[in-house]
PDB file of C-alpha atoms in Angstrom:
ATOM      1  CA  UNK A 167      -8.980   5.028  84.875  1.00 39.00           C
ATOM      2  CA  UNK A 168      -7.364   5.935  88.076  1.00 45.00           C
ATOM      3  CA  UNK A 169      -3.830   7.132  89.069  1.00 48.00           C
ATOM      4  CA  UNK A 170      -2.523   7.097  92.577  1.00 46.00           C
ATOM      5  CA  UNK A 171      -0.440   9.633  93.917  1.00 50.00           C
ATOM      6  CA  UNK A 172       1.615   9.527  97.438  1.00 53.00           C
ATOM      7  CA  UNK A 173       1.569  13.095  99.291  1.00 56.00           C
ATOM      8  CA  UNK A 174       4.029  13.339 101.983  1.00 54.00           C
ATOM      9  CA  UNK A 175       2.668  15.355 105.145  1.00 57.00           C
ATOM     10  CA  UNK A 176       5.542  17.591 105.903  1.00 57.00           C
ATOM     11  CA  UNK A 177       4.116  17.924 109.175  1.00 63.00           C
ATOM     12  CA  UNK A 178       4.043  14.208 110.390  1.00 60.00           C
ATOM     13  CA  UNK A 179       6.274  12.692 107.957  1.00 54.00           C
ATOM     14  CA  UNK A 180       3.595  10.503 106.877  1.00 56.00           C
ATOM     15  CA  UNK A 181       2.620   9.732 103.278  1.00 51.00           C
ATOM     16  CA  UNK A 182      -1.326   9.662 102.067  1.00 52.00           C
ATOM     17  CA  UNK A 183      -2.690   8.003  99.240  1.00 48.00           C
ATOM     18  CA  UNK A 184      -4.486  10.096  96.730  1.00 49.00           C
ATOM     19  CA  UNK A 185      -6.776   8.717  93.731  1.00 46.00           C
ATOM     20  CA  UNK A 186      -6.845  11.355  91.147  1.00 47.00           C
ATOM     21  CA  UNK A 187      -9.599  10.030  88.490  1.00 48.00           C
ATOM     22  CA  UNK A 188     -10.251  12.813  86.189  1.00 50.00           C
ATOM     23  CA  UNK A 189     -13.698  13.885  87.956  1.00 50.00           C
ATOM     24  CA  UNK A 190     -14.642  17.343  89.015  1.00 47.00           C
ATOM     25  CA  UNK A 191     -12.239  18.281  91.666  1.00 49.00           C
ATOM     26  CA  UNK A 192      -9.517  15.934  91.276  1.00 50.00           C
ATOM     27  CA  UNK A 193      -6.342  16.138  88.766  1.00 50.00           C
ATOM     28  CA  UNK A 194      -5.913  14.167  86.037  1.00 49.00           C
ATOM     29  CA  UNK A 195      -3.042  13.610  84.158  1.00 49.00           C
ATOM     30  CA  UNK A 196       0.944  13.248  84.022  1.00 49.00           C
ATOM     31  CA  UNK A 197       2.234  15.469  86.701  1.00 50.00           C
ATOM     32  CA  UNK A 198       5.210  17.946  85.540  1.00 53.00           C
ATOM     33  CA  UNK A 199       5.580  20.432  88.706  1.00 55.00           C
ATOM     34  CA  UNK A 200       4.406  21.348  91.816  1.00 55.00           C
ATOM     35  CA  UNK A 201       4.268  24.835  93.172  1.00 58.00           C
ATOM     36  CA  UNK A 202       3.170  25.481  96.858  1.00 54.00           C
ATOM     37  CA  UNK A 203       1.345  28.810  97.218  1.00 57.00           C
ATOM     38  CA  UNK A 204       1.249  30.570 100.130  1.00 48.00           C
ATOM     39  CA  UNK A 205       1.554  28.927 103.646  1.00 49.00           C
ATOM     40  CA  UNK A 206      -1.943  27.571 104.147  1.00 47.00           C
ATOM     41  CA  UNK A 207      -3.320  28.369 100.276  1.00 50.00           C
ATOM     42  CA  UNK A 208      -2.084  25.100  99.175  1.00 59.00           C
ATOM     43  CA  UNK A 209      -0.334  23.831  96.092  1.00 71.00           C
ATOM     44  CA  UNK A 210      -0.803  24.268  92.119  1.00 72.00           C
ATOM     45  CA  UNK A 211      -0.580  21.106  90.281  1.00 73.00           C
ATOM     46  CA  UNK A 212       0.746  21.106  86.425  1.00 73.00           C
ATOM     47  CA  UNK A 213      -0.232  18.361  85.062  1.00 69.00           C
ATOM     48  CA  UNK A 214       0.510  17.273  81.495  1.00 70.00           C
ATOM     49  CA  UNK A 215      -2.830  16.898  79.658  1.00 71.00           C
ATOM     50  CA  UNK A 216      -4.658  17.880  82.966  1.00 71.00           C
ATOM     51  CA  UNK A 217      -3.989  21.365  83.021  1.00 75.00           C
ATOM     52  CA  UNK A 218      -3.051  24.202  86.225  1.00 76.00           C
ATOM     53  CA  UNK A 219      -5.398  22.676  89.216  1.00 75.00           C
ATOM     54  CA  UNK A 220      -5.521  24.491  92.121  1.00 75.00           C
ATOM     55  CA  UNK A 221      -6.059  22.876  95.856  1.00 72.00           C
ATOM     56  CA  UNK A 222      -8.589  24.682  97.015  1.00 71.00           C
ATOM     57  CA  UNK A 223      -8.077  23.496 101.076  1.00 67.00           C
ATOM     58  CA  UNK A 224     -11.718  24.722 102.419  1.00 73.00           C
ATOM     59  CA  UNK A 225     -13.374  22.634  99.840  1.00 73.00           C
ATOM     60  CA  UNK A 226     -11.004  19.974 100.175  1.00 69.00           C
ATOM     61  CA  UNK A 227     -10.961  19.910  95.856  1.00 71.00           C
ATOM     62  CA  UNK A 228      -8.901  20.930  93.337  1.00 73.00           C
ATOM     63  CA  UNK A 229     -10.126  23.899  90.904  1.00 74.00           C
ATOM     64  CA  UNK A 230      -9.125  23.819  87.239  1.00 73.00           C
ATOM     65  CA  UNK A 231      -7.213  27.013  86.296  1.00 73.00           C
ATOM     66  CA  UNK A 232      -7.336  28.707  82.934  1.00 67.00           C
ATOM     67  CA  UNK A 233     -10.696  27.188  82.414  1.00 62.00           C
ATOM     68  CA  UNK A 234     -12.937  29.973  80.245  1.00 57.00           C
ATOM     69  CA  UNK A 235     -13.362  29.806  76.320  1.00 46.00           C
ATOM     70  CA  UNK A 236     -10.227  32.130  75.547  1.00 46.00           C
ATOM     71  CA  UNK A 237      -7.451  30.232  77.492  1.00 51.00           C
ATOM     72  CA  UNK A 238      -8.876  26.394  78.029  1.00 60.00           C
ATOM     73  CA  UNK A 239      -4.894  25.100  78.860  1.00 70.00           C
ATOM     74  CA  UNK A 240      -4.636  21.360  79.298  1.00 71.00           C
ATOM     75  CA  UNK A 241      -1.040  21.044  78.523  1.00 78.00           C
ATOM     76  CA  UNK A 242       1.328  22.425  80.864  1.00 80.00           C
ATOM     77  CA  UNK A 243       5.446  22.282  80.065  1.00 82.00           C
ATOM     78  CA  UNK A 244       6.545  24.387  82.663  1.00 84.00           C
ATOM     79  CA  UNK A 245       6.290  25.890  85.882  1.00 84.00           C
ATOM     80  CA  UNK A 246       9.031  28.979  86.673  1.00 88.00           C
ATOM     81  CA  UNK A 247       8.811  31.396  89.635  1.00 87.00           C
ATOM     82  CA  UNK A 248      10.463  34.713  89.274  1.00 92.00           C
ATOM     83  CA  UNK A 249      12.265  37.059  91.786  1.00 93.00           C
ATOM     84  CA  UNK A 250       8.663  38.927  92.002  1.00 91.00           C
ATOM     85  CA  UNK A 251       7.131  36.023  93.274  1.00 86.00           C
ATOM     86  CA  UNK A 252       5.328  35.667  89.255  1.00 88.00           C
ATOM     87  CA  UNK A 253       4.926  32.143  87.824  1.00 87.00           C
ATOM     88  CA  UNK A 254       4.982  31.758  84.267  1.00 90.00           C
ATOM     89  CA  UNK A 255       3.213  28.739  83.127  1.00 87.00           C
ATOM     90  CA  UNK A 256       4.370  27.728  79.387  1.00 88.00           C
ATOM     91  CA  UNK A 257       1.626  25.539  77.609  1.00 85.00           C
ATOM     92  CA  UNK A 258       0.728  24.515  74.177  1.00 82.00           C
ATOM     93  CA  UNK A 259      -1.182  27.592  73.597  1.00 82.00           C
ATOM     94  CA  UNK A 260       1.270  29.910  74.539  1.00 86.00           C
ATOM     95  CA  UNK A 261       3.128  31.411  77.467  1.00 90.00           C
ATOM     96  CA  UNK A 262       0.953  32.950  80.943  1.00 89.00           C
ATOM     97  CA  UNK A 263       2.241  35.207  83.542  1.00 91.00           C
ATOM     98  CA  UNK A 264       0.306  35.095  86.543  1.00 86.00           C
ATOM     99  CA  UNK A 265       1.035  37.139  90.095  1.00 85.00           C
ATOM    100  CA  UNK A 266       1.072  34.989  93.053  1.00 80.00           C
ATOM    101  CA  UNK A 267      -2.244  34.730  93.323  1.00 77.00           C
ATOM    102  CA  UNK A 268      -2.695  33.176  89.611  1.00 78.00           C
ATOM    103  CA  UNK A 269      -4.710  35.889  88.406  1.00 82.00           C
ATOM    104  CA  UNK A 270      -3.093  36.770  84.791  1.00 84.00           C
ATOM    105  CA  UNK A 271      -0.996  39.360  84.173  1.00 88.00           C
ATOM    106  CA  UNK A 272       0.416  38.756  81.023  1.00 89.00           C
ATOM    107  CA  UNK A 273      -0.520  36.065  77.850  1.00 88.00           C
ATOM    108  CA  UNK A 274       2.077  35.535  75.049  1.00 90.00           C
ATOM    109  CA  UNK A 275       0.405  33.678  72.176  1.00 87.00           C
ATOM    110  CA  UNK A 276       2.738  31.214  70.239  1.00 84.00           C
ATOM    111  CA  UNK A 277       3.153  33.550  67.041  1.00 84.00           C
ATOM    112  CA  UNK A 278       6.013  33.559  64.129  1.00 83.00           C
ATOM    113  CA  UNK A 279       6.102  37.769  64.515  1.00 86.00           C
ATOM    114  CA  UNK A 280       9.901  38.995  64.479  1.00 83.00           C
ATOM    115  CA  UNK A 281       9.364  40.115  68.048  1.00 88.00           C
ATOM    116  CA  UNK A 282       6.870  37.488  69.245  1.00 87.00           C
ATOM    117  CA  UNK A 283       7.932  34.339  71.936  1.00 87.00           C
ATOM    118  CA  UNK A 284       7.819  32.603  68.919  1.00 83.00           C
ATOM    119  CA  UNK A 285       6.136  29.547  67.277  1.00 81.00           C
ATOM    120  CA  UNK A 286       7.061  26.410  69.172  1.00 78.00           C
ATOM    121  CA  UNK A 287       6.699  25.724  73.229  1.00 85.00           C
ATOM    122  CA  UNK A 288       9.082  27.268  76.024  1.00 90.00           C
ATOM    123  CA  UNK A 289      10.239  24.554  77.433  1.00 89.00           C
ATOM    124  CA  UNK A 290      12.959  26.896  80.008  1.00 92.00           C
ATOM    125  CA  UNK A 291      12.771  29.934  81.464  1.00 94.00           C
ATOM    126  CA  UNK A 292      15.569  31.749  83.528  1.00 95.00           C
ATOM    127  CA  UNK A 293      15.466  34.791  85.061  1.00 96.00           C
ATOM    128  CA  UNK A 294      19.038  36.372  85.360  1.00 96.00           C
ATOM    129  CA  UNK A 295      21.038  37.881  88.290  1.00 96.00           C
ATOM    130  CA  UNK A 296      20.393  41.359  85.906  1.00 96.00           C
ATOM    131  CA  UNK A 297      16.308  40.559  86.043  1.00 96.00           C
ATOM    132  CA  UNK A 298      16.026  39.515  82.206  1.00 96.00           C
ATOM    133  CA  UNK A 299      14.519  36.591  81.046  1.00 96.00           C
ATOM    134  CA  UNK A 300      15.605  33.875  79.057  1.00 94.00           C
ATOM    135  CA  UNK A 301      13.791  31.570  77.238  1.00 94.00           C
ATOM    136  CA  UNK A 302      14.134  28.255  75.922  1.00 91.00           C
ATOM    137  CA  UNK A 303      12.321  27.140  72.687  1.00 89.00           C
ATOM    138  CA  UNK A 304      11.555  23.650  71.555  1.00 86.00           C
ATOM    139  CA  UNK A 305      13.519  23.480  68.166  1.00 82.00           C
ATOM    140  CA  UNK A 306      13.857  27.426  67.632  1.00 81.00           C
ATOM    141  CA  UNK A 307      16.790  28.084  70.052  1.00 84.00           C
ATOM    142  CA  UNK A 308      16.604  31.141  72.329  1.00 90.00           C
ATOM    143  CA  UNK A 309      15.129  34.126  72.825  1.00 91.00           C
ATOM    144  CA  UNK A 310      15.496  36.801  75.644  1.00 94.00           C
ATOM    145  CA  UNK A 311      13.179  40.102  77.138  1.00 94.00           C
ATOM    146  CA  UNK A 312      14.602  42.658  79.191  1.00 95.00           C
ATOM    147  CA  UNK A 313      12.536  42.996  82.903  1.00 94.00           C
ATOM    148  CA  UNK A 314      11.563  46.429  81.704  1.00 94.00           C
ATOM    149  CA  UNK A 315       9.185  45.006  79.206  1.00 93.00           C
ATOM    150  CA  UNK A 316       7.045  43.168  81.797  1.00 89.00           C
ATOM    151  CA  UNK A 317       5.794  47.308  82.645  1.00 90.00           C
ATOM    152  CA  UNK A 318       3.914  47.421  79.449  1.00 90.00           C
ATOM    153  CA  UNK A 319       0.474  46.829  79.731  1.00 84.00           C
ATOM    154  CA  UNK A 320      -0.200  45.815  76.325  1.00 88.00           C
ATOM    155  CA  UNK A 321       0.962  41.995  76.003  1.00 88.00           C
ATOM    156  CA  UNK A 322       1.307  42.000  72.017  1.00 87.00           C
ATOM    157  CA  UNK A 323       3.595  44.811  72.702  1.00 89.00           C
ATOM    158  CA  UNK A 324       6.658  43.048  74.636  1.00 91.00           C
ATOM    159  CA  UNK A 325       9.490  42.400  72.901  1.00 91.00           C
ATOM    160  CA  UNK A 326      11.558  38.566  73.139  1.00 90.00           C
ATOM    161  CA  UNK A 327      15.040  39.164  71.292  1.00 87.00           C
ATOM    162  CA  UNK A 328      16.258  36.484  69.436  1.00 87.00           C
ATOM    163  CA  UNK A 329      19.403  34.861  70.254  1.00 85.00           C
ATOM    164  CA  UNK A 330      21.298  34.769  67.241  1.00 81.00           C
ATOM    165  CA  UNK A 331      23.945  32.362  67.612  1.00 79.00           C
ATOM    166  CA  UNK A 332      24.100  29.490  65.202  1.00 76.00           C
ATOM    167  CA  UNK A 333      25.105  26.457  67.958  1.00 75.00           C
ATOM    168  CA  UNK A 334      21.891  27.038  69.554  1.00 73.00           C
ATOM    169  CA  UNK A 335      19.666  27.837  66.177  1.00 68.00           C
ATOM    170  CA  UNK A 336      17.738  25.414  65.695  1.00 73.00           C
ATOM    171  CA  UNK A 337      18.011  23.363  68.501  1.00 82.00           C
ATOM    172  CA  UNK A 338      15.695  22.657  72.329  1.00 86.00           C
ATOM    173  CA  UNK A 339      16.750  24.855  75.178  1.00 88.00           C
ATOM    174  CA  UNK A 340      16.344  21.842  77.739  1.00 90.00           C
ATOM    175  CA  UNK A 341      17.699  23.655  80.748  1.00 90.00           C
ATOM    176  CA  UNK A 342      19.198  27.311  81.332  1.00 92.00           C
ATOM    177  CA  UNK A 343      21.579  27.799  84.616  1.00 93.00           C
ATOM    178  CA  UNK A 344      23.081  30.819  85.616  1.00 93.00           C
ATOM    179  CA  UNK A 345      26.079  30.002  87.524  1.00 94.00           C
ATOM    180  CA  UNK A 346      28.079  32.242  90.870  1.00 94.00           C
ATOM    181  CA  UNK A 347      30.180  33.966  88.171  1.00 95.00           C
ATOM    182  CA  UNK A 348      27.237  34.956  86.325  1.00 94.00           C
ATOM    183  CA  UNK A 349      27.880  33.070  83.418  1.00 93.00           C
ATOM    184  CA  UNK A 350      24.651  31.685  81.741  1.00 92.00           C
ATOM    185  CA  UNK A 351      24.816  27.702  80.926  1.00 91.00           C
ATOM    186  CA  UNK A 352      22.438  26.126  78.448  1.00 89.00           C
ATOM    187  CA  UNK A 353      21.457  22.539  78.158  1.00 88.00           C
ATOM    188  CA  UNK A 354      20.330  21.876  74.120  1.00 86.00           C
ATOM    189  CA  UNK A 355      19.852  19.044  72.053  1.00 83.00           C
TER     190      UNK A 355
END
């Protein structure tokens, strides 16, 4: 089974052809986001069902990300780049921080605790003109951490707030927009 893909060459303006088959080294799956790295480190791929892949340019591959026995991530929601230059990757197993190197920082297991991110899959994440974080759940509504919990080294240990507001209950966060008055917008089903 092969897929192809169309890269555009900033550069030239010219588009390539890429076969992605589901081999060692290539990417396989529905494609949800890009994220370019830094200038010459290449690009992360999120691919639904295919995981984080990372272009690794030297090799001229792609290298599967959260690969080992404890965090083996094939389905990837959402990619979301904070004001620190963080991505947080939100996946079927739970919710990753990672610096801007990918190396983790933080894991938030899916969990029904009073403080937990919850049960059910972010599916948006906004981070505030303030520097909280907002995050929106697939059927469970809303919940929201202040940037001061990100310093605690313990992950289990950060607190996500529930938004208590009975509109937005029990109901997907599709999209979260802050707006030039600071007002926060949410898109829900």
């Amino acid at each position: 089974f092969k897929r192809i893909y169309s890269v555009l060459d900033v550069n030239s303006y010219r588009f390539a052809r890429i076969f992605w088959t589901g081999k060692p080294g290539k990417v396989f799956g529905l494609f949800k986001a890009f994220y370019r790295r830094t200038p010459g480190a290449g690009i992360a791929v999120a691919a639904f069902g295919g995981g984080i892949n990372i272009l690794n340019a030297q090799k001229d591959r792609f290298e599967y990300l959260l690969n080992d026995s404890v965090s083996s991530v094939k389905t990837i929601r959402l990619l979301y780049e904070d004001s620190e230059k963080n991505i947080w990757v939100s996946t079927d197993k739970g919710l990753f921080l990672f610096d801007s190197n990918f190396k983790i920082k933080h894991r938030f297991e899916l969990n029904s605790k009073p403080n937990g991110i919850g049960i059910n899959t972010v599916f948006s994440i906004l981070q505030d003109s303030k520097g909280d974080f907002w995050f929106g759940l697939w059927s469970h509504g809303l919940k929201k951490m202040e940037k001061s919990e990100l310093n605690k080294i313990n992950s289990e240990e950060v607190v996500f707030q529930r938004i208590d507001e009975p509109q937005l209950n029990h109901h997907t966060i599709w999209a979260i927009y802050e707006d030039s008055n600071r007002k926060v917008w949410f898109g829900a089903d």
